[in-house]
Coordinates of C-alpha atoms in Angstrom, one line a residue:
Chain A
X163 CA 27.0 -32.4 18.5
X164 CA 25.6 -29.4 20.7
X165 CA 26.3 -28.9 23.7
X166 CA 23.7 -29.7 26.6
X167 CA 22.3 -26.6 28.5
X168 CA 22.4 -23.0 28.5
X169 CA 25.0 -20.5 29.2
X170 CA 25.4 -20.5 33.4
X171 CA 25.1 -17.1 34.2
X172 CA 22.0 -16.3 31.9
X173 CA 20.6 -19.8 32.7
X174 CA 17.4 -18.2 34.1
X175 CA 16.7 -15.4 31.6
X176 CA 17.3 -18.5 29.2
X177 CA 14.8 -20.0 29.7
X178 CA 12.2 -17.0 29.9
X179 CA 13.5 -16.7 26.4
X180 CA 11.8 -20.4 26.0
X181 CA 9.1 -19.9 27.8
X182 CA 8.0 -17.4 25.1
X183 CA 9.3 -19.6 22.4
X184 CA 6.8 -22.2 24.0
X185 CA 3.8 -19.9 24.0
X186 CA 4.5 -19.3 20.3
X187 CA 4.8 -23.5 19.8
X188 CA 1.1 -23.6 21.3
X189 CA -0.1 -21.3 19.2
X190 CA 1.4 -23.1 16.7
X191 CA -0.7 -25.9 17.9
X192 CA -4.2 -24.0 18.5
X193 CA -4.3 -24.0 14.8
X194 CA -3.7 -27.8 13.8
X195 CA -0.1 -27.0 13.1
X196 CA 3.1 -28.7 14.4
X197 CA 4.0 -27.1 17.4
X198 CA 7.3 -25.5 16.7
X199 CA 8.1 -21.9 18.1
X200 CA 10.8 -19.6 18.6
X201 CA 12.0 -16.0 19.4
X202 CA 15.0 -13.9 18.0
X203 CA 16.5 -12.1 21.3
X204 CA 19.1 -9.3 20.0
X205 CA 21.4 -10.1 23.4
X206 CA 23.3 -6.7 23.6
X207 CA 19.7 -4.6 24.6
X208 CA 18.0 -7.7 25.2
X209 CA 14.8 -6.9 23.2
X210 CA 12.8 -9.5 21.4
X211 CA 13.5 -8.5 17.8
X212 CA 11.1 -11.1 16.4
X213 CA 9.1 -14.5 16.9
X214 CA 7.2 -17.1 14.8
X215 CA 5.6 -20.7 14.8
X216 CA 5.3 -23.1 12.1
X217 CA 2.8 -22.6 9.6
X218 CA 3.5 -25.1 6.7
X219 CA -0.3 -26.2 6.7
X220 CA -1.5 -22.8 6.5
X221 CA 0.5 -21.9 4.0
X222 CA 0.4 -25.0 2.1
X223 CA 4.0 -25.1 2.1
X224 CA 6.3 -27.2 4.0
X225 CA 9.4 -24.9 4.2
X226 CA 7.1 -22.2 6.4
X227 CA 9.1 -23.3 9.9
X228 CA 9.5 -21.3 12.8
X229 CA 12.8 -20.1 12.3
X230 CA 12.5 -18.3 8.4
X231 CA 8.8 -17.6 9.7
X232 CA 10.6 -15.3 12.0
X233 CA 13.4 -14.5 9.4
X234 CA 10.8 -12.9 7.2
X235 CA 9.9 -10.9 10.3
X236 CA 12.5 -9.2 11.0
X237 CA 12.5 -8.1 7.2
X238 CA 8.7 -7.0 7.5
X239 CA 10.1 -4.8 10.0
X240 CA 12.2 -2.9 8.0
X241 CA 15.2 -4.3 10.0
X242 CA 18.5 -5.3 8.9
X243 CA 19.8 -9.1 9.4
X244 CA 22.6 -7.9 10.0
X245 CA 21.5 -7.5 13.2
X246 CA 21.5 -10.9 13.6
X247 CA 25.1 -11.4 14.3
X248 CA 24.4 -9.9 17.6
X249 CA 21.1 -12.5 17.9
X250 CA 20.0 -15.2 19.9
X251 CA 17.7 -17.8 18.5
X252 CA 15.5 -19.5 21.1
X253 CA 13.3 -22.3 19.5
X254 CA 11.5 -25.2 21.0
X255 CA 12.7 -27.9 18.4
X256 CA 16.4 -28.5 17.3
X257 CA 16.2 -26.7 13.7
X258 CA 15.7 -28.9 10.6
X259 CA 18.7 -29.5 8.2
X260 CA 16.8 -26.4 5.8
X261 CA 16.7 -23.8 8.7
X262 CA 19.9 -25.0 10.3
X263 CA 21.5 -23.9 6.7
X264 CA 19.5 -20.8 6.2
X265 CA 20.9 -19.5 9.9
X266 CA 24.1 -20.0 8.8
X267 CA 23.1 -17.6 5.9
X268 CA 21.8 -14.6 7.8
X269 CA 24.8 -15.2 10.2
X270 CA 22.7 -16.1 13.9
X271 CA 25.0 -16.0 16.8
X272 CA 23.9 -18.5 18.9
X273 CA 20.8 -20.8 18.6
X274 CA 19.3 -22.6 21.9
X275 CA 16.7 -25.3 21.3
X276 CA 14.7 -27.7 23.4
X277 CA 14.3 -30.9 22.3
X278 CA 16.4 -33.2 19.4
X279 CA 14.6 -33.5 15.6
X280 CA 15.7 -37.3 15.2
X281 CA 14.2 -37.3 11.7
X282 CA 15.5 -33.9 10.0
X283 CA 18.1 -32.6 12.9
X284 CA 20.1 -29.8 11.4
X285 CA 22.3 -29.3 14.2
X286 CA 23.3 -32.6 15.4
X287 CA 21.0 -35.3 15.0
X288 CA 20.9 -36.3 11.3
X289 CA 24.1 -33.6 9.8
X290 CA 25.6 -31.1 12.1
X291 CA 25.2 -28.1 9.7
X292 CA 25.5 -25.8 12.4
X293 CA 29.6 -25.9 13.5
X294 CA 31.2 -26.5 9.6
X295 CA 31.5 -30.5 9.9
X296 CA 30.2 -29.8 6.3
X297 CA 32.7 -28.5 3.8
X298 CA 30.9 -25.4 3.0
X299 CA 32.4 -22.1 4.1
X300 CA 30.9 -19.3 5.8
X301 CA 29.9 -18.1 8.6
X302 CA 29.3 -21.1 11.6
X303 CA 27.3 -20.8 15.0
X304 CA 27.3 -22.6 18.4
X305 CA 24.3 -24.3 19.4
X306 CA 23.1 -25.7 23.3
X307 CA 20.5 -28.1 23.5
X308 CA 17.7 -29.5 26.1
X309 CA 16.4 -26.0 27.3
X310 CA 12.9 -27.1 28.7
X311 CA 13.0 -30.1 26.3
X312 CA 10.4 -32.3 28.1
X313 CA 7.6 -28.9 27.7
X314 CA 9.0 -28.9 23.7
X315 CA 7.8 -33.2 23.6
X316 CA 4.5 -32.4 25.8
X317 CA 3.6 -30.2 22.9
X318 CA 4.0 -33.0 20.4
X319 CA 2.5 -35.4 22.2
X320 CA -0.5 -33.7 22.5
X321 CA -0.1 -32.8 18.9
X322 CA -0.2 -36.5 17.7
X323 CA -2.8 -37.3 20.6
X324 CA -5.0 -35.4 18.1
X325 CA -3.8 -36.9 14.9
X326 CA -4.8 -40.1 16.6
X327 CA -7.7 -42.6 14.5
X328 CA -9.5 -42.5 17.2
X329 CA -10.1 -38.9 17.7
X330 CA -13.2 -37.7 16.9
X331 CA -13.6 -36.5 12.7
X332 CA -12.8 -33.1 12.5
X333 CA -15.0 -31.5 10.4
X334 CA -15.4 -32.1 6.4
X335 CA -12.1 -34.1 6.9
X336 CA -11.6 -35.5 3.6
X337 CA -9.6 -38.1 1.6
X338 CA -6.3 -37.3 -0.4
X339 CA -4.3 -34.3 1.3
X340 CA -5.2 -34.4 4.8
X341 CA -5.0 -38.4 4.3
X342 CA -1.2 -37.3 4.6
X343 CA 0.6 -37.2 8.1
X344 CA 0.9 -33.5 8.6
X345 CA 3.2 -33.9 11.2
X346 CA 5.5 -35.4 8.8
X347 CA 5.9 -31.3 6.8
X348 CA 8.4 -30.7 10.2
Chain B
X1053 CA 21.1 -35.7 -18.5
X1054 CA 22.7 -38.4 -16.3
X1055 CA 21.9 -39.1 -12.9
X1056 CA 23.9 -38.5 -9.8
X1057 CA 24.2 -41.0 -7.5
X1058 CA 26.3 -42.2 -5.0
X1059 CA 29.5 -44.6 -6.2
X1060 CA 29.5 -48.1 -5.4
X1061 CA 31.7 -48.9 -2.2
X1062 CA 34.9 -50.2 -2.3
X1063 CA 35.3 -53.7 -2.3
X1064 CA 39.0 -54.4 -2.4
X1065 CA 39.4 -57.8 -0.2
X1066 CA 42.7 -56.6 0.6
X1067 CA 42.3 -53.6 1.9
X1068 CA 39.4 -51.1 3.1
X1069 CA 36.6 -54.3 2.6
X1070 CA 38.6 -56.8 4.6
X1071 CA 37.6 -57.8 8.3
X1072 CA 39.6 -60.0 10.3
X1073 CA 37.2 -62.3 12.6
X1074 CA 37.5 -65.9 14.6
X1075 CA 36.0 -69.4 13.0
X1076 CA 36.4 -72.5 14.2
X1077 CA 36.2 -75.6 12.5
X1078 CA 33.1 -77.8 13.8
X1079 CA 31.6 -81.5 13.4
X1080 CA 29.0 -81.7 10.4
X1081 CA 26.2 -83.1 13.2
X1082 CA 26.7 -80.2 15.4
X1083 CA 25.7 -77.3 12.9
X1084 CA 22.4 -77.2 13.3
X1085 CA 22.6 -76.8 16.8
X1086 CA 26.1 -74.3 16.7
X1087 CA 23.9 -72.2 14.3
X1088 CA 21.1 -71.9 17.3
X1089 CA 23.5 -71.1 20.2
X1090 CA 25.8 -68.6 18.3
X1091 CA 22.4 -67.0 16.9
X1092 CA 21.6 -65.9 20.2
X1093 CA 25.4 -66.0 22.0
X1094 CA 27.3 -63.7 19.0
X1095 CA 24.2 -62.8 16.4
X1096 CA 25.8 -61.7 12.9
X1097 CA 23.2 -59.0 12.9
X1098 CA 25.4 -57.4 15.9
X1099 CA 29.0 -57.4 14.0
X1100 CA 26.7 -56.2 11.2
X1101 CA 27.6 -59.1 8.9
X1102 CA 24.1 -60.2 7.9
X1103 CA 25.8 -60.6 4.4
X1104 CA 27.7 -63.4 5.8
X1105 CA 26.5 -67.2 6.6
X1106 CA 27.3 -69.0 9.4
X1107 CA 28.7 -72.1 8.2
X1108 CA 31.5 -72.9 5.5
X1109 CA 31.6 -76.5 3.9
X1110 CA 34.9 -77.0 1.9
X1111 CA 37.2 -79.5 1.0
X1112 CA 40.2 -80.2 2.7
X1113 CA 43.2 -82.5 0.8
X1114 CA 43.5 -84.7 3.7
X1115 CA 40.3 -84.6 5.9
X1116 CA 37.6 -84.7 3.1
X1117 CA 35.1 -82.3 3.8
X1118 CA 35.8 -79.6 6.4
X1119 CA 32.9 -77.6 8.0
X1120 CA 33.9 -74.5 9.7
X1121 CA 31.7 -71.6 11.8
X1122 CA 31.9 -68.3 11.6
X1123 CA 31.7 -67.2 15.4
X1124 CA 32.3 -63.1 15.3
X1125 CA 35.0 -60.7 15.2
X1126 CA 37.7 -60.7 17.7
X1127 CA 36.2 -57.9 20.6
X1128 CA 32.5 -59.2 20.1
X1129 CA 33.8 -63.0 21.2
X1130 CA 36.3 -61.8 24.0
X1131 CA 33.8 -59.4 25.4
X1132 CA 31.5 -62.3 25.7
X1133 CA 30.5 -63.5 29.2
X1134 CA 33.5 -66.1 30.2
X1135 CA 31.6 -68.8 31.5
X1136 CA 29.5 -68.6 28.3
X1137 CA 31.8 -68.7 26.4
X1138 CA 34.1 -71.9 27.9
X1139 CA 30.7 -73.5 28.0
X1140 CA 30.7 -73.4 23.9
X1141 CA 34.2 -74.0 23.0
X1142 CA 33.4 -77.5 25.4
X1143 CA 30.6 -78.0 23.9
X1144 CA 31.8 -78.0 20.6
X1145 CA 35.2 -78.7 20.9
X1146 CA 36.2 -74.9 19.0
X1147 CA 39.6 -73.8 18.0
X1148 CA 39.1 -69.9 17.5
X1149 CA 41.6 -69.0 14.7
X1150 CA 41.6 -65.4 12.6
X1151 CA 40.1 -65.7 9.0
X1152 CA 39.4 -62.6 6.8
X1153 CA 35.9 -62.3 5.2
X1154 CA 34.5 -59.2 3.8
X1155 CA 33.2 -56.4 5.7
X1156 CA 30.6 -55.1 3.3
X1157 CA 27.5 -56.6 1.7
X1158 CA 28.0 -57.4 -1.9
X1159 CA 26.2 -55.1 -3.8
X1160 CA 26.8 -56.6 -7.4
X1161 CA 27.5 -59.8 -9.3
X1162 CA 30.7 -59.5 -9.4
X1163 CA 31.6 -58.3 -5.6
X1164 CA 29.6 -61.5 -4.4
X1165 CA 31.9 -64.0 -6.7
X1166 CA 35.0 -62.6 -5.6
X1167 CA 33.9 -61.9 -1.9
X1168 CA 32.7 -65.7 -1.5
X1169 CA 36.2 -67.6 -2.6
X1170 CA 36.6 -65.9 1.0
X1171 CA 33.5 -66.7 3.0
X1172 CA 30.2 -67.4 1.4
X1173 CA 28.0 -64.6 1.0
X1174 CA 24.4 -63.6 1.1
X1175 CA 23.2 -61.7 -1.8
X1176 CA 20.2 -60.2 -3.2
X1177 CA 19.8 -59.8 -7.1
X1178 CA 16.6 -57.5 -6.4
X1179 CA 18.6 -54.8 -4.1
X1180 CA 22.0 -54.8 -6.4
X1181 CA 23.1 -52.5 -8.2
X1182 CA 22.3 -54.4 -11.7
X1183 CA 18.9 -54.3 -10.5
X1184 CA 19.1 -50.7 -8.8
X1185 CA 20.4 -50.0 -12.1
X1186 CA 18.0 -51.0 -14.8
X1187 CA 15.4 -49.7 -12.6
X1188 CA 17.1 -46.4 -12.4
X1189 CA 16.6 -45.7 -16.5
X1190 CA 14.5 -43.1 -17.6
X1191 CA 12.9 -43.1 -20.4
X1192 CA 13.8 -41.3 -23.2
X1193 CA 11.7 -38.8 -24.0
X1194 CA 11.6 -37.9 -20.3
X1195 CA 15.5 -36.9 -21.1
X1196 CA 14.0 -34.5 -23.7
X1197 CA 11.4 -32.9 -22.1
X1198 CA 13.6 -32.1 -19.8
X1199 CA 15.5 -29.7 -21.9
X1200 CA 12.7 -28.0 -23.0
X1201 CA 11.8 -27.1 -19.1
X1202 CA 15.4 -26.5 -18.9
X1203 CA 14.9 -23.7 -21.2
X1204 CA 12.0 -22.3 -19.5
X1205 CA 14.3 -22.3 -16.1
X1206 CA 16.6 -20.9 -18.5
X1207 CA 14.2 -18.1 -19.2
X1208 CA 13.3 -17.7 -15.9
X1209 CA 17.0 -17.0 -15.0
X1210 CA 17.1 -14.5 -17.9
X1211 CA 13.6 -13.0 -16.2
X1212 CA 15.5 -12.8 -13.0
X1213 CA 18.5 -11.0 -14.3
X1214 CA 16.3 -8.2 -15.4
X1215 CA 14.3 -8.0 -11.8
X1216 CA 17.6 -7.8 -10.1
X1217 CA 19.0 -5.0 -12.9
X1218 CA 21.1 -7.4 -14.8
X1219 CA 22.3 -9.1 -11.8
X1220 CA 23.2 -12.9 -13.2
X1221 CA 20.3 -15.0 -11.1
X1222 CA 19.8 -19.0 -10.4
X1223 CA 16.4 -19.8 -12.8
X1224 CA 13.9 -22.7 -11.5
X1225 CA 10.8 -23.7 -12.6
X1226 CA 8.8 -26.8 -10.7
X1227 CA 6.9 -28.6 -13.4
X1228 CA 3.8 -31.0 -13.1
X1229 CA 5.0 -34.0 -15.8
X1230 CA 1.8 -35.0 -15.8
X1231 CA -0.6 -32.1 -16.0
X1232 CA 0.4 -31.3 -19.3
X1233 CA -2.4 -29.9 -22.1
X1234 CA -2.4 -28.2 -25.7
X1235 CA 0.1 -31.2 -26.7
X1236 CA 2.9 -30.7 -23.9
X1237 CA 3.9 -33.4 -21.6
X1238 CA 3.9 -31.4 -18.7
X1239 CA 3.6 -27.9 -17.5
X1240 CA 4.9 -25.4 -15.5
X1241 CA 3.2 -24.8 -12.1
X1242 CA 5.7 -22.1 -10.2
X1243 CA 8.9 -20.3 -11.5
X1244 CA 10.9 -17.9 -10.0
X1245 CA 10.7 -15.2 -11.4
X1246 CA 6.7 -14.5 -11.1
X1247 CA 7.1 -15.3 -7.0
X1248 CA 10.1 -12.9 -7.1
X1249 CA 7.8 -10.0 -9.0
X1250 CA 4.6 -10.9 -6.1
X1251 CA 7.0 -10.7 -3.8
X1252 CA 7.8 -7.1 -5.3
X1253 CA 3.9 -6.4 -5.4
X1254 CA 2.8 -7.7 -2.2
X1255 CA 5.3 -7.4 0.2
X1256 CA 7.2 -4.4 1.9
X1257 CA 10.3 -3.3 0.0
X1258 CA 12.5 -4.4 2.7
X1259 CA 11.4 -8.0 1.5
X1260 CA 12.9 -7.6 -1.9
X1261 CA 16.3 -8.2 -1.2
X1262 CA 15.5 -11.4 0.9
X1263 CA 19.1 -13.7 1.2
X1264 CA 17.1 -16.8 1.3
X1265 CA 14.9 -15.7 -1.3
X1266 CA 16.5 -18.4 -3.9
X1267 CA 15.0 -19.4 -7.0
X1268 CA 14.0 -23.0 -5.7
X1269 CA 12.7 -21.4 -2.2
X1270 CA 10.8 -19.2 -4.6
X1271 CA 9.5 -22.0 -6.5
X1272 CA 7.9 -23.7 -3.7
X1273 CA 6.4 -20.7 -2.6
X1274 CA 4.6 -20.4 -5.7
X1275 CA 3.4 -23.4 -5.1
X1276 CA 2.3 -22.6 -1.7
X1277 CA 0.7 -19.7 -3.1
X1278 CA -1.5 -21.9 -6.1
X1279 CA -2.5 -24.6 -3.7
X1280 CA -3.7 -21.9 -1.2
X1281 CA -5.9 -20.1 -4.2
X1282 CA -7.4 -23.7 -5.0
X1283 CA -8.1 -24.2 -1.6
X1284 CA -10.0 -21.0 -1.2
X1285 CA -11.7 -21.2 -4.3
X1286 CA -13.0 -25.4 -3.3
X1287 CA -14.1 -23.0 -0.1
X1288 CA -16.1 -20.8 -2.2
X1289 CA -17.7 -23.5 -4.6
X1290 CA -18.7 -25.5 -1.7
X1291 CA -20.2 -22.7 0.3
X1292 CA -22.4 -21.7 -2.8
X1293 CA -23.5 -25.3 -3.0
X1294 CA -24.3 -25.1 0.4
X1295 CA -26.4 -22.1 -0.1
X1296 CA -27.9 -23.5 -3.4
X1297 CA -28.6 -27.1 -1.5
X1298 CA -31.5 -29.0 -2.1
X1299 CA -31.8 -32.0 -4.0
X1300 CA -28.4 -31.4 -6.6
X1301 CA -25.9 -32.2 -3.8
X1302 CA -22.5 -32.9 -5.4
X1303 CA -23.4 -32.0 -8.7
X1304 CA -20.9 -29.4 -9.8
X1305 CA -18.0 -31.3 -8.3
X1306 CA -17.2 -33.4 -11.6
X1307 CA -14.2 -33.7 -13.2
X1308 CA -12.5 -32.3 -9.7
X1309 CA -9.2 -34.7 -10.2
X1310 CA -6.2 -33.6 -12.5
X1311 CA -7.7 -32.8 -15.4
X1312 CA -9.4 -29.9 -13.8
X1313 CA -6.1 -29.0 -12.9
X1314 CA -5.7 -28.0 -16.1
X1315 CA -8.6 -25.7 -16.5
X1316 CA -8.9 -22.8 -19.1
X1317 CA -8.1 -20.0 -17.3
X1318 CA -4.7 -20.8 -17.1
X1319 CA -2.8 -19.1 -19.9
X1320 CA -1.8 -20.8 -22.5
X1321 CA 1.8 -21.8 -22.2
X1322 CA 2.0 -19.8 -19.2
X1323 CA 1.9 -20.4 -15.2
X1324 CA -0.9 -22.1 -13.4
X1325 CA -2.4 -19.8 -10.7
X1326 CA -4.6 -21.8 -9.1
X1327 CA -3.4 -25.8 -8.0
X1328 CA -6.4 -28.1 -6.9
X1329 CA -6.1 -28.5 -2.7
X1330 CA -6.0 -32.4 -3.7
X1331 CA -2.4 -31.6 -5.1
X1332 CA -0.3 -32.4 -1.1
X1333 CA 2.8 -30.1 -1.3
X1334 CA 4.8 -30.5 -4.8
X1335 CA 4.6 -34.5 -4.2
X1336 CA 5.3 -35.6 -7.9
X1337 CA 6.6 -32.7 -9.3
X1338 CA 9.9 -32.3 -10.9
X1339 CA 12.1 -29.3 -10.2
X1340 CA 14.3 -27.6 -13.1
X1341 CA 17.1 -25.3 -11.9
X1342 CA 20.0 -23.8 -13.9
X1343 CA 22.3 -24.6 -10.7
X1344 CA 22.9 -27.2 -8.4
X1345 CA 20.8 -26.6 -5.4
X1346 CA 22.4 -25.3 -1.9
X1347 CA 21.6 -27.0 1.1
X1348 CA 18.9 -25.1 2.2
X1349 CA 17.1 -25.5 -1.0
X1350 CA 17.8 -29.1 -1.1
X1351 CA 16.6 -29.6 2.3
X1352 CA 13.4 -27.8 1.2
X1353 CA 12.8 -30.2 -1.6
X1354 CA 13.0 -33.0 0.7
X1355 CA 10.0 -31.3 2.9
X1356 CA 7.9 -30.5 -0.3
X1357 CA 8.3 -34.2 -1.6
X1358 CA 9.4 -33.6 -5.3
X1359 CA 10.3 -36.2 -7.2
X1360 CA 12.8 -35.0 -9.7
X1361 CA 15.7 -32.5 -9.5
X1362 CA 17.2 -31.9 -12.5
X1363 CA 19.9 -28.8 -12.6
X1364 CA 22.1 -27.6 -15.1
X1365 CA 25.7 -27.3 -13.4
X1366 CA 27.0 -28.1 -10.2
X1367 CA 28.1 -25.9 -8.1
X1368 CA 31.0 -27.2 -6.2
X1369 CA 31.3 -24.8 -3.5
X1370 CA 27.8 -25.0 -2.4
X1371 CA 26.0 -27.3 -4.3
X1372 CA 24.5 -30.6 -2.0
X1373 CA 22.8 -32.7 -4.5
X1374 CA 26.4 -34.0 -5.9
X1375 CA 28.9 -31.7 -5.2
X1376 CA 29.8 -30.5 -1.3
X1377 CA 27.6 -33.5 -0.3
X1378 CA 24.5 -36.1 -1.6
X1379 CA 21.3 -34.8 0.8
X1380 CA 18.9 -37.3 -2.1
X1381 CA 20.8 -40.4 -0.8
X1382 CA 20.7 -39.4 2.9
X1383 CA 18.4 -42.7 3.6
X1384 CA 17.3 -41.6 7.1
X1385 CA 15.4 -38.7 5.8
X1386 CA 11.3 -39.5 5.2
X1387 CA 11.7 -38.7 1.6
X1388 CA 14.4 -39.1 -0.8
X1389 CA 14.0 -37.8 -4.5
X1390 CA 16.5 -38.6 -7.8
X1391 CA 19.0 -36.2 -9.0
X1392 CA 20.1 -35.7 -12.8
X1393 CA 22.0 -33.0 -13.6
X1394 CA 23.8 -31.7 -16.9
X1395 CA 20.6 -30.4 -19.1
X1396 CA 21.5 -28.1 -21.1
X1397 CA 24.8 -27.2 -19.2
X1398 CA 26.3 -24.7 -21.6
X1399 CA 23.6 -22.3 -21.2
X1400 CA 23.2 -22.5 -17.7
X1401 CA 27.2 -21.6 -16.9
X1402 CA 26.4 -19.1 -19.6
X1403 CA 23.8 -17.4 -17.8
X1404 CA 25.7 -17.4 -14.0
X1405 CA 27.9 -14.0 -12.9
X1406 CA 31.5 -14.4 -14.0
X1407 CA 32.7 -15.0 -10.2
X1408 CA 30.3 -18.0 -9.7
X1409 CA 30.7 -19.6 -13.3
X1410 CA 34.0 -20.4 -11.9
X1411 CA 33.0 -23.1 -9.4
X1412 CA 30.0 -24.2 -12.3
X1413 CA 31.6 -27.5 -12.9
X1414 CA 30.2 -29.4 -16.0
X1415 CA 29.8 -32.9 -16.2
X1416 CA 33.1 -34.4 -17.2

């Protein structure tokens, strides 16, 4: 299981880090989508290498989370992920099972998250991917949990708020495919 | 093609299934009322031994007919409030001794006869395994269509090689079983091979060498890709119906369920390109892929609903849909799909790099 809160001494610029994982979240849910957000901070110059929000709706495809969202960026930029052993991973919902595994791929130093995924949790909740409980060798990363974790659940409240039957009909909503919870795709 | 599923538990009364707890032998008029108070004092439901009923009726060689009650394991009943718990044993007179009964529910037949000459048991036939069984048969030419989309992930491994310069590389095709036309059961909506060549087109060339570009994450990008094309092109036809309005409202939108899915354009025996926006994620589709799936890929099937996985070999030092672990039978996750593996298993070790052939197990 992670361990709860931040580092101490970087408690602070931890959770500016959030903060900006957060604004990405919202943007997230601007656009119907679940609000999940996160940033990549390379720690040794502490530049923000790269960011990204879920887009599974968008992209009609329900791996597009956050995390390889911003995994693809890096790329796009011509960097290498090899860079990311030397990376931070702020995002505002405990990574899925699928992006827990893929950041033990491109070797992510630490990831921080907010709140707990109950239903797909890859770093504690449902399989702890994250530490090598699994027998499956390679690289293995710490993880601290709870960073503005109550701002993470506001987000999805107000996300589901608008899912609700009583909300008023979005326009041209229509039967079969958006008869499916999206919320359910994270 | 068998399927892989998890073993059925041990049920050795002597050992592993065996649970020592306290009954107490009661007076037959007192069981309906026992059965209350215990229900709400030491509920079965708490020791998690549902499976078990609360009363035995035997026969004892000198005192006839003996009724005892199971009250609940040994902590459960000493952690119990004191007073409520002097107040019962008055009540009903009970002499707490240690019985074994089993631990686990029965899950077949044969498990519930040999668990009951212990305690009587509570048994389903519906959720056994017989049933769970039976139910799990496919049917048979399902098991041979299979191999023939075997072969075209086969293909698209071979297809792969050559993108990557002869590079040994995973194949994967997702197939619609039931969009099939020109006498096919079936067709192939994504493979690899084409995402990995759009992904060569479209993309910067930093992308090309992508580590979590594998076949099956391919695959559902393709998908992605064909339901975003239908969805722009429903955009389209709508707007122009819009702009043509009038009386003919709805007119051009026959024929808009599957079978338009299978729509001429398409080539024949090829790819779809376009998938209709009623299609939600690959729910129903059946994924072929020459190797057992890694966890991140397995994970990604469970978010894009498949139905079917169906690989060639496993991969034992990666591989989570049978070898390093069972992500399909993880029951807390929303979706759970069914796992077959050993189609056309020669071929697919065949077509792996020399260094990972070595952990391609084959069915035994």
């Amino acid at each position: 299981m992670a361990s709860d809160g931040g580092v101490a001494s970087s408690d602070e610029q931890n959770a500016v880090y959030m903060r900006l994982a957060l604004k990405e979240a919202e943007m997230a849910l601007s656009k119907g989508e679940v609000p999940v957000g996160c940033v990549v901070v390379h720690k040794p110059t502490a530049r923000i290498i790269s960011c990204g929000h879920n887009e599974t709706s968008e992209a009609f495809n329900a791996t597009r989370h956050a995390e390889l969202v911003a995994i693809d960026g890096i790329l796009r930029a011509q960097t290498d992920l090899s860079l990311l052993r030397e990376c931070d991973l702020f995002v505002t919902c405990e990574p899925c099972i699928m992006c827990a595994a893929a950041l033990r791929d491109v070797k992510i130093k630490t990831v921080v998250f907010g709140c707990s995924n109950d239903r797909f949790g890859g770093c504690g909740s449902v399989l702890s991917v994250h530490d090598g409980s699994l027998p499956i060798s390679g690289h293995t990363y710490p993880c601290h949990s709870g960073l503005l974790a109550d701002e993470a659940i506001a987000l999805f409240k107000q996300f589901y708020s608008r899912q609700n039957v009583k909300a008023p009909e979005p326009k041209r909503r229509k039967m079969g495919r958006q008869e499916q919870p999206r919320a359910e795709t994270r | 093609m068998l399927e892989v599923v998890q073993e059925d538990h041990e049920f050795d009364l002597a050992g592993s299934a065996r649970l020592d707890v306290l009954v107490s032998a009661i007076k037959p008029r007192q069981a309906s009322q026992v059965v209350k108070d215990l229900s709400e004092l030491l509920p079965l439901e708490r020791a998690k031994l549902n499976h078990l009923k609360r009363i035995r009726s035997s026969q004892h060689p000198e005192t006839g007919r003996l009724l005892q009650v199971l009250l609940s394991p040994p902590d459960m009943y000493h952690a119990l409030d004191e007073a409520k718990r002097k107040e019962i044993v008055e009540r009903y007179g009970l002499e707490p001794t240690v019985h074994a009964v089993p631990k686990l529910e029965p899950r077949t037949r044969a498990q519930f006869l040999s668990g009951g000459s212990a305690w009587p048991m509570i048994f389903h036939h519906s959720t056994s395994e017989e049933a769970r069984r039976a139910a799990r048969v496919i049917p048979e030419q399902d098991a041979l269509d299979a191999i023939g989309f075997m072969r075209d992930a086969l293909v698209d491994a071979e297809t792969g090689r050559q993108q990557n310069g002869g590079r040994p590389t995973v194949g994967a095709v997702l197939v619609d079983p039931l969009g099939g036309c020109g006498g096919r059961r079936g067709r192939v909506v994504a493979t690899a091979s084409r995402e990995r060549q759009k992904v060569r087109d479209e993309e910067p060339a930093s992308m090309r060498d992508h580590p979590l570009h594998h076949a099956v994450m391919l695959c559902v990008q393709g998908v992605g890709r064909a339901l975003a094309a239908g969805s722009r092109q429903e955009k389209v036809a709508r707007k122009q119906e819009e702009d043509s309005a009038g009386g003919k409202l709805g007119k051009e939108r026959e024929g808009k369920g599957s079978e338009s899915l299978c729509s001429d354009a398409d080539p024949p025996g090829g790819v779809v390109e376009v998938l209709s926006p009623e299609q939600y994620l690959c729910t129903g589709f059946d994924l072929y892929v020459t190797r057992e799936p890694c966890l991140m890929c397995a994970m990604a099937l469970v978010h894009s609903r498949v139905r079917r996985v169906i690989y060639g070999v496993r991969d034992t030092e990666r591989g989570c849909l049978g070898s390093v672990t069972m992500l399909h039978t993880l029951t807390s996750l929303n979706h759970n799909y069914r796992v077959f593996e050993g189609v056309c298993a020669d071929e697919c070790r065949q077509s792996l790099s020399d260094r990972e052939s070595k952990h391609a197990a084959v069915l035994p």
